[in-house]
Tab-separated table of C-alpha atoms and ligand atoms in Angstrom:
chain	number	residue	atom	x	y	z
A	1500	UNK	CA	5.669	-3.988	55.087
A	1501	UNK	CA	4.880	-7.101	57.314
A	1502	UNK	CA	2.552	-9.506	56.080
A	1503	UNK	CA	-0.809	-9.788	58.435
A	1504	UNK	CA	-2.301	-13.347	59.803
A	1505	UNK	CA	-5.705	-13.685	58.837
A	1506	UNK	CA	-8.601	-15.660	60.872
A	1507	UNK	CA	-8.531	-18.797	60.793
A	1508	UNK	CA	-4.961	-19.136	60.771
A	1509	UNK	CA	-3.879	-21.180	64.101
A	1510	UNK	CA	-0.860	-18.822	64.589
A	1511	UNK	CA	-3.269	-16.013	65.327
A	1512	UNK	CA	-3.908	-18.449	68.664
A	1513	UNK	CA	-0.476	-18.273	69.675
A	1514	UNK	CA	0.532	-17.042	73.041
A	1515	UNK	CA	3.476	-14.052	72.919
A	1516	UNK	CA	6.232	-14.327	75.052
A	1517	UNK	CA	7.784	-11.148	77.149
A	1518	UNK	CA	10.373	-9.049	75.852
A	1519	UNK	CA	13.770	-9.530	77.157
A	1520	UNK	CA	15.599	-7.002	75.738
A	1521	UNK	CA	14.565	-3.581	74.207
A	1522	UNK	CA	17.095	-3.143	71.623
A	1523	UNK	CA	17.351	-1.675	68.223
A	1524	UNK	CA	16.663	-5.182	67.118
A	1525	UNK	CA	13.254	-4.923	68.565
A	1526	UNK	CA	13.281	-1.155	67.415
A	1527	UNK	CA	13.010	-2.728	63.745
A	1528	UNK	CA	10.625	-4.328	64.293
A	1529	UNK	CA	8.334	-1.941	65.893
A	1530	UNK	CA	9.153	0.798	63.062
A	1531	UNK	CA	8.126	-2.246	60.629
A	1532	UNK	CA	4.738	-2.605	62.304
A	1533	UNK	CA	3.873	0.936	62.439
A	1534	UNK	CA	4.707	1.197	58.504
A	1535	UNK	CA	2.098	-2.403	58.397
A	1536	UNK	CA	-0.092	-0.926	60.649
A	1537	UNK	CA	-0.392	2.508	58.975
A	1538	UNK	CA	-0.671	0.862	55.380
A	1539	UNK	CA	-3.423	-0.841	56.330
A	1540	UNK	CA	-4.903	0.925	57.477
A	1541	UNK	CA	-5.467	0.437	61.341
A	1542	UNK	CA	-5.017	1.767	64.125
A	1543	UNK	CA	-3.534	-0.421	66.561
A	1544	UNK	CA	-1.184	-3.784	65.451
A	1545	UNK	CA	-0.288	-6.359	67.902
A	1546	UNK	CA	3.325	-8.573	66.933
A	1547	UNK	CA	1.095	-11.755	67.056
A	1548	UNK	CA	-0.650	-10.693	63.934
A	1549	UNK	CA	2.396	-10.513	61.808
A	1550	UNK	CA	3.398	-13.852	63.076
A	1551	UNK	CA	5.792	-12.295	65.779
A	1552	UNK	CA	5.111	-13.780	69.212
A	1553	UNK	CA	6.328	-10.980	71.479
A	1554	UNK	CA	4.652	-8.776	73.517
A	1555	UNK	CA	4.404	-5.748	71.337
A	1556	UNK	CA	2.159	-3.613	70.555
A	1557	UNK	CA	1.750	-0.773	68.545
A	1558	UNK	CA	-0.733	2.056	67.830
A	1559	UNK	CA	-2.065	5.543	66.424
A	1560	UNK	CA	-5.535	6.480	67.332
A	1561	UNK	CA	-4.591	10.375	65.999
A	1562	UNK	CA	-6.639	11.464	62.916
A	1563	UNK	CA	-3.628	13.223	61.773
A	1564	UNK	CA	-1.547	9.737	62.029
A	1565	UNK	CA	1.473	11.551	64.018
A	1566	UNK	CA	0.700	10.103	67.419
A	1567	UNK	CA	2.361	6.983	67.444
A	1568	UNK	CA	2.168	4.881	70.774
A	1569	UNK	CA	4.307	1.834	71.700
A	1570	UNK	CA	3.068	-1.047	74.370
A	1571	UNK	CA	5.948	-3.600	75.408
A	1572	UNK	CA	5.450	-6.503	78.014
A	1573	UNK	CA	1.745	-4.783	78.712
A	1574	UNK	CA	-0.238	-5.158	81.910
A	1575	UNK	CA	-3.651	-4.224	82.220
A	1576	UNK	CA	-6.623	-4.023	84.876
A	1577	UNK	CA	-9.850	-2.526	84.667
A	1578	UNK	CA	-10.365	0.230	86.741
A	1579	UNK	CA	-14.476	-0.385	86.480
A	1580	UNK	CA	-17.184	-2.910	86.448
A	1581	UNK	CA	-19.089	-0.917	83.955
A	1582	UNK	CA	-18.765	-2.141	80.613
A	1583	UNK	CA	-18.914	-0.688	77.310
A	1584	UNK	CA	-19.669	-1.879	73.969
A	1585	UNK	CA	-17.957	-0.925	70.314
A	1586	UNK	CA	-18.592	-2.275	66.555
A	1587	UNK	CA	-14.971	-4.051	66.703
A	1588	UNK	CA	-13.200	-4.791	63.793
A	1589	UNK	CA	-9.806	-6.336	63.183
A	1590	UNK	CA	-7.105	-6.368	60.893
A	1591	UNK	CA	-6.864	-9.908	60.947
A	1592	UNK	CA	-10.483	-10.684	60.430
A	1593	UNK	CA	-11.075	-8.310	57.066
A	1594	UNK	CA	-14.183	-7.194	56.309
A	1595	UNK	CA	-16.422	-8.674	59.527
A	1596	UNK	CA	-17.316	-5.998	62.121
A	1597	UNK	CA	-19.710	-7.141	65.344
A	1598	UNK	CA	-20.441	-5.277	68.787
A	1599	UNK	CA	-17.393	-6.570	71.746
A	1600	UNK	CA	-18.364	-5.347	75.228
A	1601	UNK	CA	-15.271	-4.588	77.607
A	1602	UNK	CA	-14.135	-2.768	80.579
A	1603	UNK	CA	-14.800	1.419	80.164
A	1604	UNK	CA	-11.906	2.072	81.722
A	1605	UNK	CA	-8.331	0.046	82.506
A	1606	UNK	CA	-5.034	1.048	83.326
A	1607	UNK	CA	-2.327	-0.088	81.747
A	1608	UNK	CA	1.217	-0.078	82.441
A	1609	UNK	CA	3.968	-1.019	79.807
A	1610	UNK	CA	7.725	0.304	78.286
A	1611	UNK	CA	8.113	2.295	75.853
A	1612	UNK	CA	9.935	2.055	73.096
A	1613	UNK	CA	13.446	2.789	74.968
A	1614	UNK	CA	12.422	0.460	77.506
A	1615	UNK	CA	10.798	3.076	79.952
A	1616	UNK	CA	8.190	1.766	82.373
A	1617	UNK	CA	5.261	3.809	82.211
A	1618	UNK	CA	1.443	3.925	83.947
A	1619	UNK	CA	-1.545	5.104	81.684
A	1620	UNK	CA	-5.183	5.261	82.479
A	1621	UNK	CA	-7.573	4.494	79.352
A	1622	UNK	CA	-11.022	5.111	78.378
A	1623	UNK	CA	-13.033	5.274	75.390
A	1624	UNK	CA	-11.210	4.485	72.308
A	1625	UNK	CA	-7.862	3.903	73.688
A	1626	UNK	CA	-9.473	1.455	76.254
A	1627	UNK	CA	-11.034	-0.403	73.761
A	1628	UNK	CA	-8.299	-0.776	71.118
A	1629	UNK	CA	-5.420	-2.028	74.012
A	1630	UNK	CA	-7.905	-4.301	75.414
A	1631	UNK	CA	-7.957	-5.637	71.669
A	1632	UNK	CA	-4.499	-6.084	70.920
A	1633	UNK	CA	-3.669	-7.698	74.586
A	1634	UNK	CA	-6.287	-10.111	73.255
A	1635	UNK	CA	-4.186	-10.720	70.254
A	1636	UNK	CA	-0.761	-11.339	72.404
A	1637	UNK	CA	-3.501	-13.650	74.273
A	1638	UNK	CA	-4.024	-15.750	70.706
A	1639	UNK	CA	-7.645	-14.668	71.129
A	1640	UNK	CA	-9.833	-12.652	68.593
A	1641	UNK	CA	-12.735	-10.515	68.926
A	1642	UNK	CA	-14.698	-13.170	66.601
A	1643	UNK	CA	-14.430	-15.409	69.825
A	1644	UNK	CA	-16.888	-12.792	71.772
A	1645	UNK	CA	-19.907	-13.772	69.670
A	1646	UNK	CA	-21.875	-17.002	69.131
A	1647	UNK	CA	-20.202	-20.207	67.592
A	1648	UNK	CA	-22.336	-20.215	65.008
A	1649	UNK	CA	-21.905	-16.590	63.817
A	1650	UNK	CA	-17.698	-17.325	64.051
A	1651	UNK	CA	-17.779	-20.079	61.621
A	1652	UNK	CA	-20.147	-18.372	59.348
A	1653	UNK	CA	-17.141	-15.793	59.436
A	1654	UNK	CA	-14.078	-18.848	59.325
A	1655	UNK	CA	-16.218	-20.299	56.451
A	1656	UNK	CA	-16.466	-17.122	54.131
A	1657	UNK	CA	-12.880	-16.235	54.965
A	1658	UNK	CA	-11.393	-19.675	54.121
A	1659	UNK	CA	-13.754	-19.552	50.708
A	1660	UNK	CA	-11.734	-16.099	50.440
A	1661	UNK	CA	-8.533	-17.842	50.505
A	1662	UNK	CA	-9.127	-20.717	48.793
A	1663	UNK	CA	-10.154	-18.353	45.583
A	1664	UNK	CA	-7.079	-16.456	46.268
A	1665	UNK	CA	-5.134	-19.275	45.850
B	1428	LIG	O1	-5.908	-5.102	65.933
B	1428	LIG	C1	-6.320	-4.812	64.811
B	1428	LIG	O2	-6.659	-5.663	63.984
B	1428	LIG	C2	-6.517	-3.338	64.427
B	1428	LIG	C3	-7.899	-2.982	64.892
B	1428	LIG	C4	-7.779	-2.212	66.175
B	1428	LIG	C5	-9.140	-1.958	66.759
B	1428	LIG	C6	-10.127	-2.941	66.804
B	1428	LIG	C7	-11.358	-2.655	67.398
B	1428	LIG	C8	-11.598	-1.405	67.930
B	1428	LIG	C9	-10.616	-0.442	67.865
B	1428	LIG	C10	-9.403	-0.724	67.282
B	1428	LIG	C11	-8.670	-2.214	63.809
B	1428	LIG	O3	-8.816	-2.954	62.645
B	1428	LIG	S1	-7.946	-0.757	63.267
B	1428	LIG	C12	-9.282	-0.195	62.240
B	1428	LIG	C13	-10.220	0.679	63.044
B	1428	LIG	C14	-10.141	2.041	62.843
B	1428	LIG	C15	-10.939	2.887	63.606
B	1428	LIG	C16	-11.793	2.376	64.589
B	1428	LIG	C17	-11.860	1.004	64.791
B	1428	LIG	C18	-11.066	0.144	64.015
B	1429	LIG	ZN1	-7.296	-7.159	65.701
C-alpha cells in the first residue's frame, strides 16, 4: 500500500509530468495504486496523491470493485456548457465533503495501461470523478472550489489532526 498526501501538504500542489514510457515499471506502480486506492476505500486515485508526479490515474466506479480503469497522459474537454453539481469528497482531504459544480459531460482521451490511445465520452459519475483526479495531476483540490474562509476552516482542523497524530 502507498501512503496518501493529505491537505495541506504543498506536494498535493504539484504539477505531474507526462508519461514517457509505459512499461512494467509504470505497471507497478499502477497495480500499487489500485491496491491504495481500493484499501481506502475510493474510487478513483490520481499518482499526485501518493506523492508520484506522473500523469496517472486510476479508478473503479463498479459496486462489485472488478472494473478497474486506467488514465495515462489524460486529455479532457467538456462536451457541454451545462454544469452539474456533486457532494465531492477526496481521499486526500478525509472526512470534509462540500458541493463542486463541473462540466455534465467531457470526453476524455488517454492510454491504457499497455499504452493504447483510447477516446471515451463521460457523464454522471465517471465525469465527475476524472474531472477530479485531472485536478489532482493539476496540484489543485476540490477544497479550492469553495470560499477561503470555509478552506482554512478545513486546513486548520486537518493540521490540528496531524499535529495530535504526531
Ligand atoms: O481522488 C480521490 O480522493 C478519490 C475521490 C474520488 C471522487 C471524488 C469526488 C467525486 C467522485 C469521486 C473519492 O474520495 S473516492 C470516495 C467516493 C466514493 C463514492 C462517491 C464519491 C466519492
Ligand atoms: Zn481527491
Amino acid at each position: 500500500k502507498l501512503e496518501i498526501l493529505e491537505f495541506p501538504d504543498p506536494r498535493l500542489r504539484t504539477v505531474a509530468k507526462p508519461v514517457e514510457k509505459v512499461d512494467d515499471e509504470l505497471r507497478k506502480l499502477i497495480d500499487d495504486m489500485f491496491e491504495t486506492m481500493y484499501d481506502a476505500p475510493g474510487i478513483g486515485l490520481a499518482a499526485t496523491q501518493v506523492d508520484v508526479h506522473k500523469r496517472v490515474i486510476v479508478m473503479d466506479l463498479s459496486d462489485e470493485k472488478n472494473e478497474p480503469q486506467v488514465f495515462i497522459n489524460p486529455e479532457i474537454t467538456p462536451l457541454t456548457e451545462e454544469l452539474a453539481p456533486y457532494e465531492e469528497g477526496c481521499l486526500s482531504v478525509p472526512g470534509f465533503y462540500e458541493k463542486v459544480k463541473r462540466p455534465a459531460r467531457v470526453m476524455i482521451k488517454a492510454l491504457d495501461r499497455d499504452g493504447n490511445a483510447f477516446e471515451i465520452e463521460a457523464d454522471e459519475l465517471l465525469a465527475t470523478c476524472i474531472q477530479h483526479e485531472i485536478d489532482h495531476l493539476e496540484g489543485k483540490l476540490f477544497v479550492d472550489y469553495v470560499s477561503r474562509l470555509k478552506r482554512d476552516r478545513i486546513k486548520k482542523k486537518l493540521e490540528k489532526v496531524h499535529r495530535l497524530q504526531g
